[in-house]
Each structure stands twice: as structure tokens, then as C-alpha cells.
XYZ file of C-alpha atoms in Angstrom:
353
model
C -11.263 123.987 11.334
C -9.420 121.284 13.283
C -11.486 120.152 16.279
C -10.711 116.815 18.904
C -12.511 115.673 21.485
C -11.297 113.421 24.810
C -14.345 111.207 26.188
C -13.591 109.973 29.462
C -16.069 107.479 31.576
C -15.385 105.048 34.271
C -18.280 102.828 35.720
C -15.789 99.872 37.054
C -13.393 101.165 39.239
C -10.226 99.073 40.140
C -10.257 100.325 44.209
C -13.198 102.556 44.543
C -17.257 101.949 44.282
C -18.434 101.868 41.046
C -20.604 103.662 38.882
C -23.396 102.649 36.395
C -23.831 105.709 34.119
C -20.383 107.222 32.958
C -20.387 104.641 29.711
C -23.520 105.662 28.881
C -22.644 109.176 29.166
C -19.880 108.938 26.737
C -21.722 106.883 24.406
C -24.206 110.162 24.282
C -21.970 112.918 23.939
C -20.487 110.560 20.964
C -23.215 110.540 19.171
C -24.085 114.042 20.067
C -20.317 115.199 18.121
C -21.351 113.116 15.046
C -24.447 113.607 14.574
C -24.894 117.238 14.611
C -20.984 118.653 14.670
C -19.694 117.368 12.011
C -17.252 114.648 14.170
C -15.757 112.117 13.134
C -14.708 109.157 14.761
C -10.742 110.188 13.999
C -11.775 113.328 16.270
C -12.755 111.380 19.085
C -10.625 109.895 21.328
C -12.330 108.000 24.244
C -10.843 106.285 27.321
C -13.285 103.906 29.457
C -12.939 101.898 32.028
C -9.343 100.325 32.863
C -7.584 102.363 30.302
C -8.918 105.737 32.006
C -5.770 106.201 34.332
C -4.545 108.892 35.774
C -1.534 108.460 33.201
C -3.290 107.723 30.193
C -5.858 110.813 30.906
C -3.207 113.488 31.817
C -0.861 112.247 28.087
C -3.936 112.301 25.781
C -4.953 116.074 27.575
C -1.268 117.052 26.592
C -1.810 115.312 23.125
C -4.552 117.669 22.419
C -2.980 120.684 23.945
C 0.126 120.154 22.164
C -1.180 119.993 18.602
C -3.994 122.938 19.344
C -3.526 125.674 17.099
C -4.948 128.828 16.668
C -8.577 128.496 15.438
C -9.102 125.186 16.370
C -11.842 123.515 19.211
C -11.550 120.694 21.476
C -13.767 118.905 24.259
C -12.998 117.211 27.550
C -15.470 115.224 28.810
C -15.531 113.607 32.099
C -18.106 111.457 33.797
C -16.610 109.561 36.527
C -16.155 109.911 40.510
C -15.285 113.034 41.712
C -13.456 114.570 45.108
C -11.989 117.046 46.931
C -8.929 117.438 49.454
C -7.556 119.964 51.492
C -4.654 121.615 49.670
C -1.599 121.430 50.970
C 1.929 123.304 49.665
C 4.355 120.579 51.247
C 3.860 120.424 55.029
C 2.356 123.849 55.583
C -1.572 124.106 54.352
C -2.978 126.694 52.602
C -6.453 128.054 52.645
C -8.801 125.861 50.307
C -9.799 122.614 48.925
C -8.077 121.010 45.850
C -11.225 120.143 43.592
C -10.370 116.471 41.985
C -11.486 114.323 39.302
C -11.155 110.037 40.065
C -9.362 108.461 37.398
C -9.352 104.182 37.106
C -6.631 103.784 39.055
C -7.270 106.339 41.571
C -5.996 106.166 45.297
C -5.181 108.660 48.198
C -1.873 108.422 47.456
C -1.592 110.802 45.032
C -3.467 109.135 41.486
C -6.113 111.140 41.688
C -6.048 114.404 39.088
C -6.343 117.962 40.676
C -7.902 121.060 39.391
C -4.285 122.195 39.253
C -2.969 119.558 36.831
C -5.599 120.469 35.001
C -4.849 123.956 35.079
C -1.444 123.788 34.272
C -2.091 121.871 30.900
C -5.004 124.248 29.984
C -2.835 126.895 29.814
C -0.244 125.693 27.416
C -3.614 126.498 24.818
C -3.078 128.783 22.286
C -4.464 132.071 21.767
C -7.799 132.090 19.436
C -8.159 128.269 20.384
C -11.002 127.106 22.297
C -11.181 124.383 24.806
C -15.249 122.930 25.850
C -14.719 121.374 29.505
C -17.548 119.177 30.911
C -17.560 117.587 34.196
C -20.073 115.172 34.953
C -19.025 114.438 38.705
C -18.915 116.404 42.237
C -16.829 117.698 44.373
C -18.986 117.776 47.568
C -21.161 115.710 49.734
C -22.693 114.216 52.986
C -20.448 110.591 52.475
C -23.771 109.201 51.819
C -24.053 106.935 48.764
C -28.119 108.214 48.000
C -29.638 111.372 46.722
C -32.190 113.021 48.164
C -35.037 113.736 45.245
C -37.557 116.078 45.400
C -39.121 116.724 42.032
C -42.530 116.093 40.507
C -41.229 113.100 38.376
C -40.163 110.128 40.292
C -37.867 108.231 37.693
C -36.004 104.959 39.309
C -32.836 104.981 41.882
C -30.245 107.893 41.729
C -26.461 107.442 43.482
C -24.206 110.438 44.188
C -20.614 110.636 41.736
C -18.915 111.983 45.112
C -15.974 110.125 46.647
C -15.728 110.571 50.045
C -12.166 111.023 51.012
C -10.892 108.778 53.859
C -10.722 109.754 57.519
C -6.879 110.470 57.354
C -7.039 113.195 54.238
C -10.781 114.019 55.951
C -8.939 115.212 59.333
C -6.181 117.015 57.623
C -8.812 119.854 57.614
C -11.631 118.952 60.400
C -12.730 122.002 62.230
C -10.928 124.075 59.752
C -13.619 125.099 57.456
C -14.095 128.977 58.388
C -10.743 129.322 57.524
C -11.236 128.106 53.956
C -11.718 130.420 50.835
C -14.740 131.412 49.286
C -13.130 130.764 46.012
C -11.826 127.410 45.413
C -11.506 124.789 42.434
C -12.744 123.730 39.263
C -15.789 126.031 39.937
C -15.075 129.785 40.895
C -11.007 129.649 40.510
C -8.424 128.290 42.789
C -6.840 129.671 46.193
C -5.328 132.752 44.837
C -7.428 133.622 42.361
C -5.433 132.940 39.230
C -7.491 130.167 37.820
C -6.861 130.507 34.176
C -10.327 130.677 32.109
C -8.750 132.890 28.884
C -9.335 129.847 26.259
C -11.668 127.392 28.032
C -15.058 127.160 29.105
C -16.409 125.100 31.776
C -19.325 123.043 32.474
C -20.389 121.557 35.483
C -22.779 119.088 36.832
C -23.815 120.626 40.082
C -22.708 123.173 42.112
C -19.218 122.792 44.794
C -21.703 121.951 47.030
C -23.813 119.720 45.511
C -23.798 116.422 44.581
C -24.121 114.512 40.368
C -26.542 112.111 40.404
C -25.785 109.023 39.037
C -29.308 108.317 37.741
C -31.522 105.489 35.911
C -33.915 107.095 33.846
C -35.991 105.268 31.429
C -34.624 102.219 32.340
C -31.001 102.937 31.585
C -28.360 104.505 33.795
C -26.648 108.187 32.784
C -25.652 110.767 34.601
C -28.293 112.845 34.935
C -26.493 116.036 33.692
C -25.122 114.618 30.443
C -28.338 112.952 29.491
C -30.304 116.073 30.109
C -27.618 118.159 27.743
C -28.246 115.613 25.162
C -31.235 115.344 25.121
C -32.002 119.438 24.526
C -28.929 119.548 21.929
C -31.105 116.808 20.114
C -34.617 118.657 20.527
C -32.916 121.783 19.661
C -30.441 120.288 16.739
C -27.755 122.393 18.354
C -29.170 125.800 17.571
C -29.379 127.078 21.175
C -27.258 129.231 22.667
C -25.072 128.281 25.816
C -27.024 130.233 28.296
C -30.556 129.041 27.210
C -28.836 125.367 27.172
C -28.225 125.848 30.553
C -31.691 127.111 31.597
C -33.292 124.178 30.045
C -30.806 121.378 31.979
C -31.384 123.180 34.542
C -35.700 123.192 34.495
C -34.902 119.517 33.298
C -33.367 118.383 36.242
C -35.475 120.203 39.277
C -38.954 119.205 37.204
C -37.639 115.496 37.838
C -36.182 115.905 40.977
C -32.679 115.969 41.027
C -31.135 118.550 43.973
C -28.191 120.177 41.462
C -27.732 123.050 39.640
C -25.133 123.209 36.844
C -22.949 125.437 36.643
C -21.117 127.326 33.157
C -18.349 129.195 33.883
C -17.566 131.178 30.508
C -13.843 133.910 29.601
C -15.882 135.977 27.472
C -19.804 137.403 27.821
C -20.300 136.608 24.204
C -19.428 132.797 25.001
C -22.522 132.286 26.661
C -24.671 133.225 23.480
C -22.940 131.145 21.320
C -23.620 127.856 20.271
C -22.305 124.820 22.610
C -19.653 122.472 21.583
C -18.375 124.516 18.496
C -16.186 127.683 17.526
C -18.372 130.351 15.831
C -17.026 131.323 12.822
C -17.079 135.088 11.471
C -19.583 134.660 8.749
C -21.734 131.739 10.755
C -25.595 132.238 10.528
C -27.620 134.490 12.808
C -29.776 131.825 14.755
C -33.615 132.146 14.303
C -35.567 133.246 17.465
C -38.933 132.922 18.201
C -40.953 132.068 21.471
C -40.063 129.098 23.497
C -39.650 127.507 27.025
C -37.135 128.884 28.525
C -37.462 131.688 27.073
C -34.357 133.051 24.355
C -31.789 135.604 25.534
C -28.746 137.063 24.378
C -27.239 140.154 22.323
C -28.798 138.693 19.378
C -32.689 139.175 20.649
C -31.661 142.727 22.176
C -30.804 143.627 18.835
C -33.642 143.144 17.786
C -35.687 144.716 20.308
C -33.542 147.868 19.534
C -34.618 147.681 15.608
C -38.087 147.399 16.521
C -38.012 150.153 19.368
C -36.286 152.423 16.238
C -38.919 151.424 13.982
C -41.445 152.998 16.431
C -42.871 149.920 18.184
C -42.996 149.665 21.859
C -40.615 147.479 23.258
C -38.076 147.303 25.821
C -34.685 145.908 25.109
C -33.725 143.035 27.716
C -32.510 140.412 25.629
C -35.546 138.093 26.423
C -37.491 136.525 23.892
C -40.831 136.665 25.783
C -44.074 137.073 25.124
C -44.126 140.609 24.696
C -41.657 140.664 21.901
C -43.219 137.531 20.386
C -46.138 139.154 19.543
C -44.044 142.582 18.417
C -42.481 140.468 15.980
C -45.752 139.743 14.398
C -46.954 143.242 14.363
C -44.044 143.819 12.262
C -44.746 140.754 9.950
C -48.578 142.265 9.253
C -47.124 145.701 8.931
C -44.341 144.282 6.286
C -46.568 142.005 4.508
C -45.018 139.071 6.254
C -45.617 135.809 6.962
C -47.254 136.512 10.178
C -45.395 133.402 12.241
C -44.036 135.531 15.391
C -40.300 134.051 13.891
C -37.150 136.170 13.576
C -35.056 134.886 10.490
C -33.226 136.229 7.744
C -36.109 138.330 6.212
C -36.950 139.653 9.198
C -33.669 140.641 9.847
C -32.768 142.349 6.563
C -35.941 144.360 7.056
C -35.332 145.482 10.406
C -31.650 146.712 9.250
């Protein structure tokens, strides 16, 4: 199975403030693709710094779209400034804001790379191909430079990845924001609701609202969303479905103070039980489940829950791997002569069906 993926970071900006995380961030999710996805470095294209134009972004994007076939997967990562304008269809405006990612060589003159440039190459995909988005910027803020943290962990300084947009574009919609859709952008779709989300799926640092922190932890500058993935696709070896991914960057992030929620916007239901940053195959192995922090959920777990409801033990069927169904799962195991270890795996499974 054919799979690519585009790193993109910029710390040193050529007109705009700079950054101190975004190489570090695309160091991370490098070594997250090799080491546990089978990568290799022919598969990864990255552009940093100076060569992370607007130009050079938008023809390697196309690159990958172009040679996508059925079947195959591909990541975008971006970890850079982000934006957003008021959209405008020549001189008449519209209702809604025009989400925007920063490249190097951005400017308010139009090199700057809108939700809708993206959308327009996302759609040349192919059907059955797969395209893993993740945008480590934001598209929101107070024009403020700090973050305001309020967690139990108080890990060193932490700078917004919002550009504030000068007063000209800033006016273009001042006292205008009633009139603005509830839908808008990268996020929830665009004006008219035809954001196209068939063959991608979409991860974002913090919600439209919010702003990405731009954090040092540990001593070394990431941005806080991308270190916080890695770090639970490394404790987890990237046997963890989307949706409990999520729940644990999420926990991550509030436990050590950082005011954003990420957000996964997913096509398909099934998308967010699968595994991150690959294609499931047809014949790919059930995942084991047993009791953790967050707690499991999916189809897979409900499944379950059903076989042991059939087999006569109390349970209800949620889809949560919680306490309740831990210790189910181990009434089973002394009933069956099993291993008693509260684990669902292979034997388990092939008893229960």
C-alpha cells in the first residue's frame, strides 16, 4: 500500500514573528512515521523553514494528490502560524471567515493559504484513498502574543501560533460579527456548507476559537498538540483508536494547563475507531482491549459487550471499556478456564463467537 507524507514547519519567518516549536514538531511526527508505520524516508517529504512557501507547499500538496490512487494513505502536517480573514467574493463580502494557514513567505497580500485552496486540491483525491490532515496552528485569538495557563502542571513559557491580521483586513469585518456563520473553515465546513470531508480526516490543535500553544516543555520547544500526540502514539505503539487518541491529548493538555481542545473532524463513524495515521486493511488485527485511562470505546468493545450479554452475563452495551466490563471479562476468563488477566484478545474473542 503506497502511503506519502508532507511535513511542514516554520519557526523563522521571513516577515512575521517567529516560532520556536514547529521544527521540533516535524522532527516528532518523523520519527513517529518510521518508527511505528512502516515509513520510510522516500515517503516523507518535509519543507522547513525558507523553503515552506506558499508555492512550494501548494505544488508538493498537488504532487501527492496527483499520484494518489485508490487504496493508498497520505499525511499533511502543518505546524506553523495560523489566521483568519473575512471572506470576500470580489468586492461584495460574504458571510464568514476564511480559516488560513501562514506559509514562509506569507503576507496580507494574498501568500497566505486558505481553507479553500486547500479544499479545492483535497478533492481531486480519489475514491478509496485516504488523506490524514493535522494542523498544529489557530485560527483565533485576543492579538496577544501569551497564553493564559491554568492547569495543575506548570511547565516553562507557552506563545500563541495565532497571527493577528492587520488593522486594514481586521476592519474589513469590525462590528460585523453577528452577521457571520456558525459554520466556517477548516473546522466545521466553509460558508455554504459544502466543505468536502469524503476522503480526508482532520485534526486540529484547538478549537476556532482557541488558541495552539507554542510551548517549552521539558526544556525543549513543541507545539503542545503534536508533542502530546506523540507522545501517546509512543506509550500506546500505535494501537489506539482515533477517538481514545483524542481523549488522551486532550486529558494531556488540560492536566498541564494548556486552554485548547483539539478537535477530529472524521467522513465516516468507523474512522474514529480506527487506528491513526494508517489505512485499515480488510484482514488487519482486532486490537486488544482491556482497562485503561481514558477509558476504550468503539464498535469493537460493544461487540463484545453484546457476546457477553448473549452468553448470559450482565452487561450493558455502550462501547466503553470501563470498569464494569473489565471485571466481566474476567468472569468469563474463570468461567472458560482462562487466563484470568481482565484482557480481550484473540482467545477471548474466538470464544465469545
Amino acid at each position: 500500500m503506497p502511503r506519502r507524507a508532507l511535513l511542514v514547519g516554520i519557526n523563522d519567518y521571513q516577515k512575521i514573528s517567529d516560532l520556536r516549536g514547529c521544527l521540533n514538531d516535524v522532527s516528532n511526527m518523523r520519527s513517529i512515521l518510521k518508527t511505528y508505520l512502516g515509513f520510510r524516508n522516500n515517503d516523507i517529504r518535509v519543507l522547513s523553514e525558507n523553503r515552506a512557501t506558499k508555492e512550494n507547499i501548494l505544488h508538493r500538496l498537488r504532487w501527492m494528490v496527483k499520484l494518489a490512487r485508490p487504496g493508498d494513505f497520505m499525511i499533511f502536517h502543518f505546524s506553523g502560524h495560523g489566521s483568519q480573514i473575512r471572506d470576500r467574493n470580489g468586492d461584495e463580502l460574504e458571510d464568514g471567515l476564511d480559516e488560513l494557514i501562514c506559509p514562509f513567505d506569507c503576507d496580507w497580500d494574498g501568500r497566505f493559504i486558505l481553507d479553500d485552496d486547500l479544499d479545492e486540491i483535497f478533492r481531486g483525491l480519489p475514491k478509496n484513498a485516504l488523506l490524514e490532515v493535522f494542523l498544529d496552528c489557530c485560527h483565533s485569538g485576543d492579538g496577544t502574543r501569551g497564553i493564559s495557563r491554568t492547569g495543575h502542571q506548570q511547565e516553562h513559557s507557552a506563545a500563541s501560533r495565532y497571527l493577528e491580521p492587520p488593522l486594514d483586513i481586521r476592519f474589513r469585518y469590525e462590528d460585523e460579527e453577528n452577521e457571520l456563520s456558525a459554520t466556517r473553515g477548516f473546522q466545521s465546513g466553509n460558508r455554504s456548507g459544502n466543505r468536502s470531508m469524503q476522503n480526508h480526516i482532520l485534526w486540529s490543535a484547538c478549537q476556532s476559537d482557541q488558541e495552539s500553544a507554542d510551548a517549552c516543555i521539558s526544556g525543549v520547544y513543541n507545539g503542545a498538540f503534536t508533542y502530546y500526540f506523540c507522545k501517546h502514539i509512543r506509550e500506546t505503539g500505535g494501537f489506539v483508536s482515533r477517538r481514545n487518541l483524542l481523549e488522551r491529548i486532550r486529558n494531556s493538555l488540560h492536566h498541564n494547563g494548556y486552554p485548547q481542545y483539539p478537535q477530529l473532524t472524521c467522513a465516516k463513524e468507523a474512522d474514529f475507531e480506527n487506528r491513526p495515521l494508517q489505512f485499515p486493511s480488510s484482514d488487519e488485527p482486532e486490537r486488544l482491549l482491556f482497562l485503561t485511562t481514558p477509558y476504550m470505546r468503539g464498535n469493537d468493545v460493544k461487540k463484545i459487550q453484546q457476546a457477553l450479554a448473549k452468553a448470559g452475563f450482565s452487561i450493558i452495551a455502550d462501547g466503553v471499556f470501563g470498569p464494569h466490563t473489565y471485571e466481566t471479562i474476567r468472569q468469563f476468563q474463570e468461567k472458560n478456564n482462562l487466563a484470568i488477566d481482565g484482557i480481550v484478545g484473540k482467545t477471548v474473542r474466538a470464544m465469545l463467537y
